[in-house]
Coordinates of C-alpha atoms (C1' of nucleotides) in Angstrom, one line a residue:
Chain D
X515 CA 2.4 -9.1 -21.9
X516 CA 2.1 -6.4 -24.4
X517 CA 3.8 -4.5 -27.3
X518 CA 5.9 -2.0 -26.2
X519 CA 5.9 1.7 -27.7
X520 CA 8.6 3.0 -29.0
X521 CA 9.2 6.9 -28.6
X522 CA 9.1 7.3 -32.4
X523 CA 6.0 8.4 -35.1
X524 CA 3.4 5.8 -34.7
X525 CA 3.4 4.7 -38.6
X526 CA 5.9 6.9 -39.7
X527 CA 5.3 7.0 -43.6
X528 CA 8.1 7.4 -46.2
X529 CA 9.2 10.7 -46.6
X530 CA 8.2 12.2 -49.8
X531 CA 5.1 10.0 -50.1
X532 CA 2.4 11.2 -52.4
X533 CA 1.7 15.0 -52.3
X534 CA 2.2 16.3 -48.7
X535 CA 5.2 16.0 -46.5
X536 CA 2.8 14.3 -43.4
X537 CA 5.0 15.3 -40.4
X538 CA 3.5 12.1 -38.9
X539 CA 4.7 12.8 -34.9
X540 CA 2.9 10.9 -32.2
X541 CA 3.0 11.8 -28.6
X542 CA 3.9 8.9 -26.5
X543 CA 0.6 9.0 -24.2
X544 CA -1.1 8.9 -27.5
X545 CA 0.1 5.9 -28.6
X546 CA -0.9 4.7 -25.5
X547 CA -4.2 5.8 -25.7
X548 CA -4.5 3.7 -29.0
X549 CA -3.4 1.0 -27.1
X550 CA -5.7 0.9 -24.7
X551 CA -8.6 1.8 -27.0
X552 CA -7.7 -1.2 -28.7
X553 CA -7.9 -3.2 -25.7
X554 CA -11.4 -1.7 -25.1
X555 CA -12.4 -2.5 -28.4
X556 CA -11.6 -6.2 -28.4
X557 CA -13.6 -6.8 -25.6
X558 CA -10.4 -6.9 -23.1
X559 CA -12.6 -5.3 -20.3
X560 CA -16.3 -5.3 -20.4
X561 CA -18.5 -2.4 -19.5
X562 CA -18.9 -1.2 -16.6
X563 CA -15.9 -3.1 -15.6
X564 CA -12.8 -1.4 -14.1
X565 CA -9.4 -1.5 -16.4
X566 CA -6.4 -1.9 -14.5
X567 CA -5.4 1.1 -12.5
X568 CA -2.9 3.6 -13.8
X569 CA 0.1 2.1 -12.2
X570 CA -0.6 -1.3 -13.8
X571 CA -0.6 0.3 -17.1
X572 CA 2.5 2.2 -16.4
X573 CA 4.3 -1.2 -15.8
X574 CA 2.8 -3.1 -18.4
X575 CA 3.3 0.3 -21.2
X576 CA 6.9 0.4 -19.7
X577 CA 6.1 4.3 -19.3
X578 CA 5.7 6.6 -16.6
X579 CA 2.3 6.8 -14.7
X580 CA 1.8 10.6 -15.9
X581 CA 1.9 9.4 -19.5
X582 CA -0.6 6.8 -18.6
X583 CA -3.2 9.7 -17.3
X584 CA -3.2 11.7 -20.1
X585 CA -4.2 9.1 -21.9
X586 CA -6.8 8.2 -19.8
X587 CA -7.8 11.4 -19.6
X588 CA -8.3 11.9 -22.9
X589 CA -10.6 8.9 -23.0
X590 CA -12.7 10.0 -20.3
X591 CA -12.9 13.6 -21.3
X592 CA -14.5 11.0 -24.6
X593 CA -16.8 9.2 -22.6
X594 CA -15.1 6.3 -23.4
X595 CA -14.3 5.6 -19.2
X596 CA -15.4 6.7 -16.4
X597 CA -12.9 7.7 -13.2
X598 CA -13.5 7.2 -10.0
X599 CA -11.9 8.4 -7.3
X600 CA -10.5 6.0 -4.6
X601 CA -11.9 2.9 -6.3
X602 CA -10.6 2.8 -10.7
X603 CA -11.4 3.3 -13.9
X604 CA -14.4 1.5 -15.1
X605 CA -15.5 1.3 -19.0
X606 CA -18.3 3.4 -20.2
X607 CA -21.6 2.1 -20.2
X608 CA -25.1 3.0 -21.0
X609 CA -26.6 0.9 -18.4
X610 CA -25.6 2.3 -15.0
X611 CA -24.5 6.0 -16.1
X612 CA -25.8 8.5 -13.9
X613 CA -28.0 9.8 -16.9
X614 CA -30.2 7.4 -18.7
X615 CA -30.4 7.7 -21.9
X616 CA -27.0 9.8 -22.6
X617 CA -28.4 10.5 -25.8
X618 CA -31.9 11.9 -26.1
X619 CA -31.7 15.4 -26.0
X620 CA -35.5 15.6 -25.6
X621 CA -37.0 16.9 -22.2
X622 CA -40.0 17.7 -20.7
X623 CA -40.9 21.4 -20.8
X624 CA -41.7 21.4 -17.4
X625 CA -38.4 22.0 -15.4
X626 CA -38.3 19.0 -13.6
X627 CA -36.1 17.2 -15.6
X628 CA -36.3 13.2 -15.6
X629 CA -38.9 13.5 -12.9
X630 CA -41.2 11.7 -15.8
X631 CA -38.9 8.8 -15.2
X632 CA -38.3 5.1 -17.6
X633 CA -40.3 6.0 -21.0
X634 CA -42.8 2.7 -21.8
X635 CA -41.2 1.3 -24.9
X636 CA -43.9 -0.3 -27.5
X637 CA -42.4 -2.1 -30.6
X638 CA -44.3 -2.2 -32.8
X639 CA -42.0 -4.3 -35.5
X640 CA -39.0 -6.1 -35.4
X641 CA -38.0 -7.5 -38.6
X642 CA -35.4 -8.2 -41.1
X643 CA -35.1 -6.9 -44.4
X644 CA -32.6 -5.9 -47.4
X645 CA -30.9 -2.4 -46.9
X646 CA -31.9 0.0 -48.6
X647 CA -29.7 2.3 -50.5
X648 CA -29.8 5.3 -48.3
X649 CA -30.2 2.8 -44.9
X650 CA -27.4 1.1 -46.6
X651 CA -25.4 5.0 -47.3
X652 CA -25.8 5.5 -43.2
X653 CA -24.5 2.1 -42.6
X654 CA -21.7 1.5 -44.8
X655 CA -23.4 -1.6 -46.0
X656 CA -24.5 -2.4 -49.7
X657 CA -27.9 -2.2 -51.0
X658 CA -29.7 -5.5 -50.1
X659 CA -27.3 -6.5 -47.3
X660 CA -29.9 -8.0 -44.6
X661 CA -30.7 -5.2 -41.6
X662 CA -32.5 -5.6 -38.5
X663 CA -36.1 -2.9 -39.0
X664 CA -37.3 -2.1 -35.9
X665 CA -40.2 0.6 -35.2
X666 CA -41.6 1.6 -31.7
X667 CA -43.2 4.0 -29.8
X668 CA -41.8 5.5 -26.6
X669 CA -44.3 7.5 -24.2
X670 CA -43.6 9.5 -21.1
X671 CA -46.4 9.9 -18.5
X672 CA -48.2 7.9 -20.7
X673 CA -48.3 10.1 -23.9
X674 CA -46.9 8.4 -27.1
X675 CA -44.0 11.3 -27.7
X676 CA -41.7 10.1 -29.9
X677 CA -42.1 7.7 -33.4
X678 CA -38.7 5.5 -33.5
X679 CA -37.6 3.5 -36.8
X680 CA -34.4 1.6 -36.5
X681 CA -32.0 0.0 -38.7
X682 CA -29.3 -1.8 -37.3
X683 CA -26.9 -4.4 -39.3
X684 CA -27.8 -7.4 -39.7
X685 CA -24.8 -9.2 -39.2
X686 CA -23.7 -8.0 -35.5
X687 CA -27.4 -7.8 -34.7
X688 CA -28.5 -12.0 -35.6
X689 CA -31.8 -12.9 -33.8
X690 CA -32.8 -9.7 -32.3
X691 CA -36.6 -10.0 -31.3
X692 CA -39.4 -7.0 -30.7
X693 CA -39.8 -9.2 -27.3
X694 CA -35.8 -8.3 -26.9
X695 CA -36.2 -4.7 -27.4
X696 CA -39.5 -4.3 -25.5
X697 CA -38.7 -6.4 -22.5
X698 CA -35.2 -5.2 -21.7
X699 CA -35.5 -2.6 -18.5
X700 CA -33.5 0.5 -19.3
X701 CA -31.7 2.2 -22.2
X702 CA -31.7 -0.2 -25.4
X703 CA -28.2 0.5 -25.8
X704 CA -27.6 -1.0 -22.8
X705 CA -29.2 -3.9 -23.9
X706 CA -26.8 -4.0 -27.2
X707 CA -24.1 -3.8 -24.8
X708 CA -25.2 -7.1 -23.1
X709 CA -26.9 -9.1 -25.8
X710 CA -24.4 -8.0 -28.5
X711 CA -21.7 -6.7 -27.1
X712 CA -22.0 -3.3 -29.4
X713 CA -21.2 -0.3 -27.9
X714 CA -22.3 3.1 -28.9
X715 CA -19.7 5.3 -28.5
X716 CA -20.8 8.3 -30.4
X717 CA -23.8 9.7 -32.8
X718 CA -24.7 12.3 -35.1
X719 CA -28.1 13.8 -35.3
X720 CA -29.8 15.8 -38.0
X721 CA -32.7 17.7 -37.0
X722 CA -35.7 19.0 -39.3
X723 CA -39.1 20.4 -38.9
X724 CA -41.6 18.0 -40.8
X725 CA -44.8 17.2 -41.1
X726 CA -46.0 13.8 -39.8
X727 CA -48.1 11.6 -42.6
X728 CA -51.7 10.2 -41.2
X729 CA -50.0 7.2 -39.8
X730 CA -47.4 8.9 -38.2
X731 CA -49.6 11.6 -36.3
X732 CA -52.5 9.0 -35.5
X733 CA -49.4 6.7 -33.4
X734 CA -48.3 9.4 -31.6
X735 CA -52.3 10.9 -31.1
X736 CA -51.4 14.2 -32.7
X737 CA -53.9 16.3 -34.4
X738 CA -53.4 16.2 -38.5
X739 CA -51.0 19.0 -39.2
X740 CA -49.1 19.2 -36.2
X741 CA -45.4 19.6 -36.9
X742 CA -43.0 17.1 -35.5
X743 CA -39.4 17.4 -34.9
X744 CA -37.2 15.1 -37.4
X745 CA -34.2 13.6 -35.7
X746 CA -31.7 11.0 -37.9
X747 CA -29.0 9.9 -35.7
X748 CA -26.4 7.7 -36.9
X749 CA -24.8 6.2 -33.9
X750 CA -20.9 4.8 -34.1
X751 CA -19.0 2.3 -32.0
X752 CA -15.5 2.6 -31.6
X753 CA -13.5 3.9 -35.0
X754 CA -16.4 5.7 -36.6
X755 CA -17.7 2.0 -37.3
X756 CA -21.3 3.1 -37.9
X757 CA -23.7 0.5 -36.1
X758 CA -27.2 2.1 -35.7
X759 CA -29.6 4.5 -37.9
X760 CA -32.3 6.0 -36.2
X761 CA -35.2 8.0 -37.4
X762 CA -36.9 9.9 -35.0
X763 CA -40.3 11.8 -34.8
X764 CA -40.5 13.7 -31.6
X765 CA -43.7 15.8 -30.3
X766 CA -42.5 19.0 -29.2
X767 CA -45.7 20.8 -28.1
X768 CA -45.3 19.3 -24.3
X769 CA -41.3 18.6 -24.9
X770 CA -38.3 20.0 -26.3
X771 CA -34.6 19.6 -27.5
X772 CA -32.1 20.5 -25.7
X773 CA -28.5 22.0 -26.6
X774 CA -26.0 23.2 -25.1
X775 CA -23.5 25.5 -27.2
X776 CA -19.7 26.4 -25.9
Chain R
X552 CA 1.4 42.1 -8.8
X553 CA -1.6 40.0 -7.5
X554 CA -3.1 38.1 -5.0
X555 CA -1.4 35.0 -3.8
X556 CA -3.3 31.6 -3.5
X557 CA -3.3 29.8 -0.4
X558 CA -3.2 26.1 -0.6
X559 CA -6.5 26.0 1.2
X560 CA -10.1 26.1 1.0
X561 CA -10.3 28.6 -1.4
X562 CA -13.6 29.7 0.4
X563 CA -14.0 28.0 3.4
X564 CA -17.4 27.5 5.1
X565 CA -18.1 27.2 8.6
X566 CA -18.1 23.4 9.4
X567 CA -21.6 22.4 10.5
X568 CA -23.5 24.6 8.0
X569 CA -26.9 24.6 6.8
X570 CA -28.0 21.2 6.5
X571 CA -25.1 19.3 4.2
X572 CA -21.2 19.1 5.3
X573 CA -19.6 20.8 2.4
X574 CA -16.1 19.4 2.3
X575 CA -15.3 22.7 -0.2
X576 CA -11.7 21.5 -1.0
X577 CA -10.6 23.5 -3.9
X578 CA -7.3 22.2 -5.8
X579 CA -4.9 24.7 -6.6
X580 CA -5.3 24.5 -10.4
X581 CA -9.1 25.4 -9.8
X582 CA -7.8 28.8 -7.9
X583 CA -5.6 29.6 -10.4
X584 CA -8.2 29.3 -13.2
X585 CA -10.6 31.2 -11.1
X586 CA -7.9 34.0 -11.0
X587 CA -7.2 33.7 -14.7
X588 CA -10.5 33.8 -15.4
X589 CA -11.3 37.0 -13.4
X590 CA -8.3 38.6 -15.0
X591 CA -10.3 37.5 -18.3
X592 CA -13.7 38.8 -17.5
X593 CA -12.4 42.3 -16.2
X594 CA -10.9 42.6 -19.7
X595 CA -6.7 42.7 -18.1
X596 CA -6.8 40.8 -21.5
X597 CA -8.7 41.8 -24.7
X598 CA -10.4 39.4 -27.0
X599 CA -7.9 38.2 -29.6
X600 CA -4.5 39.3 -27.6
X601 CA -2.3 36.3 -25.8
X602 CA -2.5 36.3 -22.5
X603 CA 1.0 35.9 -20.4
X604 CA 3.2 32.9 -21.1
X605 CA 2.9 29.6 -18.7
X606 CA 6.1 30.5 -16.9
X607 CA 5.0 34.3 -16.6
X608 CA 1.6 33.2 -14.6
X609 CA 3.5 30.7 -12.8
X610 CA 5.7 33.5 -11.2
X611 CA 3.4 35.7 -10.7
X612 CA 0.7 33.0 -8.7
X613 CA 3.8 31.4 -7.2
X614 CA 2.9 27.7 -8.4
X615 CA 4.9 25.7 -11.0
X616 CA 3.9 25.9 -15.0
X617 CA 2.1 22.5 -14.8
X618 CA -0.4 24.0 -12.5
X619 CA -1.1 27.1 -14.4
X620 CA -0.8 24.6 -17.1
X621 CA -3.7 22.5 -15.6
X622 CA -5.9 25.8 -15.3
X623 CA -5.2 26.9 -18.8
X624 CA -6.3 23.3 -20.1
X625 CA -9.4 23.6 -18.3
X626 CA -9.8 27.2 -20.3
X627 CA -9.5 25.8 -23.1
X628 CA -11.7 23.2 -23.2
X629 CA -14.2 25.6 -22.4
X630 CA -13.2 27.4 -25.5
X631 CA -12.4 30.5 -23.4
X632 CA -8.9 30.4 -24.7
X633 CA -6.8 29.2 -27.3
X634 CA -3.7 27.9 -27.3
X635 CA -1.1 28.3 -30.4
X636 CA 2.0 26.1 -30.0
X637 CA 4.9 28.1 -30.4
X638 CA 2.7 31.3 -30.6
X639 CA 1.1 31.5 -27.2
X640 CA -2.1 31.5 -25.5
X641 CA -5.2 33.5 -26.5
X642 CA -8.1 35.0 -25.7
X643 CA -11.1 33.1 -27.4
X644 CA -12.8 35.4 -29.7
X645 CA -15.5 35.4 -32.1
X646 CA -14.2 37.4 -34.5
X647 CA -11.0 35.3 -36.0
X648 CA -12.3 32.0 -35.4
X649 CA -11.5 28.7 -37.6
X650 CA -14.8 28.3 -37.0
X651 CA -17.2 31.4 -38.4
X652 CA -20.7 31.5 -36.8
X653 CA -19.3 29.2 -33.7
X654 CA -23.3 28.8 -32.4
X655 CA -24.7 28.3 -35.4
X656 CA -25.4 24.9 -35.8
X657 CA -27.6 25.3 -39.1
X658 CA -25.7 23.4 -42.4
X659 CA -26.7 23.1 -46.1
X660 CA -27.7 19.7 -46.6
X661 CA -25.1 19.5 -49.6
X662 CA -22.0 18.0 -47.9
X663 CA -20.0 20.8 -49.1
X664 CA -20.0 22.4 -45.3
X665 CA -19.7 26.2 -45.7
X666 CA -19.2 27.1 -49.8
X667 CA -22.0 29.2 -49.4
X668 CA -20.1 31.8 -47.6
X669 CA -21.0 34.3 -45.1
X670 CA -24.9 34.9 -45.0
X671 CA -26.1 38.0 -46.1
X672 CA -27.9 39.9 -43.5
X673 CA -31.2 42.1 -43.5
X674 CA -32.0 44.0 -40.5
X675 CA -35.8 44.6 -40.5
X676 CA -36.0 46.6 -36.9
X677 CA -34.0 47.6 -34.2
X678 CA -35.2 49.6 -31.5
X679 CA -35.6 49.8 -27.8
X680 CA -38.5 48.7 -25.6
X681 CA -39.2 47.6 -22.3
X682 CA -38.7 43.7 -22.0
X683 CA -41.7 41.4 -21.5
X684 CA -42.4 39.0 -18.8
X685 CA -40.7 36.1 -20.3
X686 CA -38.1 38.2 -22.1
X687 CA -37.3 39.8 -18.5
X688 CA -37.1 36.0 -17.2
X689 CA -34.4 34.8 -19.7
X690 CA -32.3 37.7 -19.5
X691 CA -32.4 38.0 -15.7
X692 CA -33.8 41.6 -16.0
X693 CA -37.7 43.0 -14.4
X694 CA -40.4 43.0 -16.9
X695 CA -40.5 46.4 -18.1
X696 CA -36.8 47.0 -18.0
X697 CA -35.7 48.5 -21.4
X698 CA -33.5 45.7 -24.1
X699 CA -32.8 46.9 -27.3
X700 CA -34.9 44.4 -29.8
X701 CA -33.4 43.5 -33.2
X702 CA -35.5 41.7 -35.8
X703 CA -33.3 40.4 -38.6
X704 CA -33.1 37.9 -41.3
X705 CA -30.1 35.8 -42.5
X706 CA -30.1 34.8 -46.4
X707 CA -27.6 31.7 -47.7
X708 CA -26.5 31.6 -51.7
X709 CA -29.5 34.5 -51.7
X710 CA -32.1 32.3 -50.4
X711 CA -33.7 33.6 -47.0
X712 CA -32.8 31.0 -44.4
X713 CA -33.1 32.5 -40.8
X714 CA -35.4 34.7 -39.8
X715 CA -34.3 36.0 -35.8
X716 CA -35.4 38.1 -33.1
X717 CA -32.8 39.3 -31.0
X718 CA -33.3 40.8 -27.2
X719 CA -30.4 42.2 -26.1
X720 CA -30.0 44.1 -22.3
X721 CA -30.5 47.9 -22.4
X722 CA -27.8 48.7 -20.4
X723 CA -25.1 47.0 -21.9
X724 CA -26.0 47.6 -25.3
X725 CA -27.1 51.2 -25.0
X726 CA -27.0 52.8 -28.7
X727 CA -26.9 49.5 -31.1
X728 CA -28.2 50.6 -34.3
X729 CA -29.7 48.5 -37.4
X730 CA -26.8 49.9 -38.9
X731 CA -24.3 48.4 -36.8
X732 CA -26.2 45.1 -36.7
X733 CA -26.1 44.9 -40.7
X734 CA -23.0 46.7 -41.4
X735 CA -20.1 45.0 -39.3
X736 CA -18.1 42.1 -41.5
X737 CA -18.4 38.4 -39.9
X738 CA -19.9 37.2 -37.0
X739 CA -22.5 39.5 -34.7
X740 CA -20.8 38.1 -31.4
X741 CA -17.7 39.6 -33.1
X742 CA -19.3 43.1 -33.0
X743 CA -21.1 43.0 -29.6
X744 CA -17.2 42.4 -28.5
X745 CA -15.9 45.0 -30.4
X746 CA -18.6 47.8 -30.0
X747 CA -19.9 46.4 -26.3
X748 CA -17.0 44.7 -24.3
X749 CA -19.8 41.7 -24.4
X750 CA -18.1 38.2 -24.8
X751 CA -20.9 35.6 -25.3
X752 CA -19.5 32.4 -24.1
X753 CA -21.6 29.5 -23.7
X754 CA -25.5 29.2 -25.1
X755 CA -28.2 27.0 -24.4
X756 CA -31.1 26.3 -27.0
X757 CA -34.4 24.4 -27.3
X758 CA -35.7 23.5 -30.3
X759 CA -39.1 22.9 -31.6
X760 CA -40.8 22.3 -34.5
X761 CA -43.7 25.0 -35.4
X762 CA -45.9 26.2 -38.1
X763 CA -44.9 29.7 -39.6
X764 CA -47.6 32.6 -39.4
X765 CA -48.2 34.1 -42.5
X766 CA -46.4 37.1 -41.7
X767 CA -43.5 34.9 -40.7
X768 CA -43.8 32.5 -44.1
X769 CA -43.8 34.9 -46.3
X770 CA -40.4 36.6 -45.2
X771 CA -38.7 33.4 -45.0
X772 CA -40.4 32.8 -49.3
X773 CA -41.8 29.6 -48.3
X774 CA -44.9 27.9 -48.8
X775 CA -48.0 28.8 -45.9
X776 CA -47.8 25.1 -44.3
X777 CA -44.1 24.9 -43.9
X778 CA -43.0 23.4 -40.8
X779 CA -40.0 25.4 -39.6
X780 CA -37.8 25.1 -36.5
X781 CA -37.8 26.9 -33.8
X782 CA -34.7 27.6 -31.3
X783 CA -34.9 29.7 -28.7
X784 CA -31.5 30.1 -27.3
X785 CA -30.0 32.3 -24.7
X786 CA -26.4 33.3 -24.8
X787 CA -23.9 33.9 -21.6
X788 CA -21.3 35.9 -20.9
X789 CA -18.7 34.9 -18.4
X790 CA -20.2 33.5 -15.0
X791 CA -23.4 32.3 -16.3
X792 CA -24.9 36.1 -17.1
X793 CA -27.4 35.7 -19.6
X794 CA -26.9 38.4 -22.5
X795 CA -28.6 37.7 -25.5
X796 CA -32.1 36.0 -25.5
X797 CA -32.7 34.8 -29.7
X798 CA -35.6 33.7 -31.1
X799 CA -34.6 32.0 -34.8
X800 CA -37.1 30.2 -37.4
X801 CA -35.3 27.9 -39.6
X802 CA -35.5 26.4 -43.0
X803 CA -34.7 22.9 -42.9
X804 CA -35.8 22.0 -46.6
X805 CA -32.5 23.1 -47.4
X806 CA -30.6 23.0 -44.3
X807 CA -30.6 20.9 -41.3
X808 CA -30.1 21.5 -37.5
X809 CA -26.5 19.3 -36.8
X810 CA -25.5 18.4 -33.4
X811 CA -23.0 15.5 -32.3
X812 CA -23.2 13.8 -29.5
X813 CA -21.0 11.7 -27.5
Chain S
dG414 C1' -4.1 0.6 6.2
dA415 C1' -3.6 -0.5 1.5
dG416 C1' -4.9 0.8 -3.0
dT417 C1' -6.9 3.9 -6.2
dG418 C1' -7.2 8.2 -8.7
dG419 C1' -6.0 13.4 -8.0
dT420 C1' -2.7 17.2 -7.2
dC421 C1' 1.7 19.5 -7.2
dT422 C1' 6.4 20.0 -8.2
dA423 C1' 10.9 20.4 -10.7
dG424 C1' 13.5 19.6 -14.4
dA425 C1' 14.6 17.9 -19.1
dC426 C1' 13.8 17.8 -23.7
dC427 C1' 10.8 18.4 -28.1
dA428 C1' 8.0 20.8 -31.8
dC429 C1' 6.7 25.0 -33.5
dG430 C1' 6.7 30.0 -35.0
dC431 C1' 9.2 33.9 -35.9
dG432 C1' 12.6 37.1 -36.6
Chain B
dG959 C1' 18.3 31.3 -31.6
dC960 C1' 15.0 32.3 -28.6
dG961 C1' 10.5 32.0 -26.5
dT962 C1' 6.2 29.6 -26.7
dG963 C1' 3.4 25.6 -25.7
dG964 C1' 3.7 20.3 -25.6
dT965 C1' 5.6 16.0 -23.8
dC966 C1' 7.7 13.0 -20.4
dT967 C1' 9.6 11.7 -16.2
dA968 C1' 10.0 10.7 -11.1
dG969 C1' 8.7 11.4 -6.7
dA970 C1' 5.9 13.3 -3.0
dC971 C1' 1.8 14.0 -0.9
dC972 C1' -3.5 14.3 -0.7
dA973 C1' -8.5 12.7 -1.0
dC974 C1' -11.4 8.9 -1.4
dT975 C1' -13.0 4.0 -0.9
dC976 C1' -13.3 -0.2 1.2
dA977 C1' -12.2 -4.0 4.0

DNA sequence: GAGTGGTCTAGACCACGCG
DNA sequence: GCGTGGTCTAGACCACTCA
């Protein structure tokens, strides 16, 4: 079936290794939780699938179930899975999560939040090119190492709102076509899940205030001098692999981003 | 000692309510954390002290430690307590925090995360007046209610960085002075627990991106033209009370607006 | 009614901090 | 050495889903 756990440190390094005495212990449940991330990773269940239920685990981890759901636990409180009550736990997925788009912050400044509904995607390039050096930074590729370019325009209530350019790498992302990205109904990460079997599993965003050049404010139909909010996400699958850099320009004189703080 | 939990419906409704059948069953982790949290908000424990051990809470709400455990976790995610192994639990504060500035999301653009210190703090105004329509709206009050207003601006390695309005309730913050807001060491959440028995727990903020007015520009020391961001955030204290509604401009030609997402 | 996740308990032992 | 939170177990029962 499966390696088996043992109830000692994970990697337990030699003692008196190079400068700090690491103390190195692993809880049990977490080494089950890097076992079933690995599963995850490798594809073991698809999104959207269920895994098998907590009992199953149990069996299979030699452990008791209560070890089993506090790893779980910790990968839902991670978006990684979803629980359900009565019927499993399924693996994450950005097609049929209760909210679209899990990771656009922006809304409409009207209260009504997703009332606006599916933005209308048009891409306007869809290319390959050499990295470069700061795509290649965010990407942990080398300068020159072929990316996938992609630019588009997403509108809601038909108003262009926000001014996308992506860079994704080129090796996971082979053959990826503007008809791909513009024809695909829902979240484009959804679509990576599918077509590519990439899934985002985290992102990072820095935000700026800029100032859009003519191009930029004449594709989103913003007077000259209109300031724009600057969003750069770099989005990560599973270990902190980064697999997506995005450069936003968002209108915020009908929308705005939203944050919660705790 | 207290009041004993019962092991159901922790508020009943009448079946065959208003329009939906509420099934309202409350698990009795979720009435111990409601009691804990009650205990918390009527100050039984003050900011910074432990609260009592698991096994103390256990006796005294008659459930075993891994219930109050389960209510404590839940606490903590929420960052209203924090637990110390070996030490005890405590009550979240902002004053001795890992983390100074817990809601400010603002970082210098050089990696080096926070070299630059504490920000230096100019208090331009601070006075009462009677709250606004929108300021009434955000801080649950009637326009025309008094809030003490607080104009301020935050400087990093000397450079002015922040410039903030603050609108605080009359009531609870009856006699904040500019001296107070300038004078107190570390974080201004710290102070409004200290001096006000006000524990901000949770925000919300929507950002923008604006153009400065001149007035606005030239305190900040930047160039007329300068897009800046906007966040307006309001702050809450324990059950969703708004307390603090802040209105900040930001720099972001040296600093940037970070926020992860997952 | 069978199977899933969710709650609750009781008890044992471990890691940590401090006197 | 003691008290704290942290882990792990085993078993019972509950709530939800679906056939």
């Amino acid at each position: 079936m499966s390696s088996l756990p043992f109830n000692v440190d994970a990697a337990a390094p030699p003692p008196g290794g190079a400068g700090a005495v690491t103390p190195a212990f692993s809880p049990l449940y977490q080494q089950i939780k890097a076992l079933i991330l690995q599963s995850l990773q490798q594809g073991e269940w698809k999104p959207g699938e269920a895994i098998p239920s907590e009992m199953e685990l149990a069996a299979r981890f030699r452990v008791s179930q209560g070890t089993v759901r506090k790893a779980i636990d910790e990968l839902a409180a991670e978006n990684l899975v979803m629980r359900r009550q009565g019927k499993g736990t399924f693996v994450a997925t950005h097609a049929e999560q209760h909210v679209q788009y899990r990771f656009l912050k922006l809304l409409p400044d009207t209260g009504d939040a997703r009332v606006e509904g599916p933005a209308q995607r048009t891409v306007l390039e869809c290319r390959r090119v050499r990295a470069s050096a700061d795509v290649a930074r965010a990407l942990a590729l080398r300068s020159g190492d072929p990316v996938v370019q992609a630019r588009r325009i997403l509108s809601f209530a038909g108003e262009p709102t926000i001014l996308e350019d992506i860079w994704l790498p080129g090796q996971a992302f082979k053959g990826l076509t503007a008809e791909q990205m513009a024809g695909y109904q829902g979240p484009t990460y959804a679509m990576f899940e599918l077509d590519f079997g990439v899934r985002m599993v985290r992102a990072e965003e820095k935000i700026r205030a800029v100032l859009p050049d003519s191009e930029q404010a004449q594709l989103l139909h913003t007077p000259a001098g209109t300031p724009l909010l600057s969003v750069e996400r770099i989005a990560y699958t599973y270990n902190d692999v980064p697999m997506e850099l995005r450069r936003g320009l968002y209108r915020t004189d009908t929308h705005h981003y939203h944050n919660e703080l705790s």
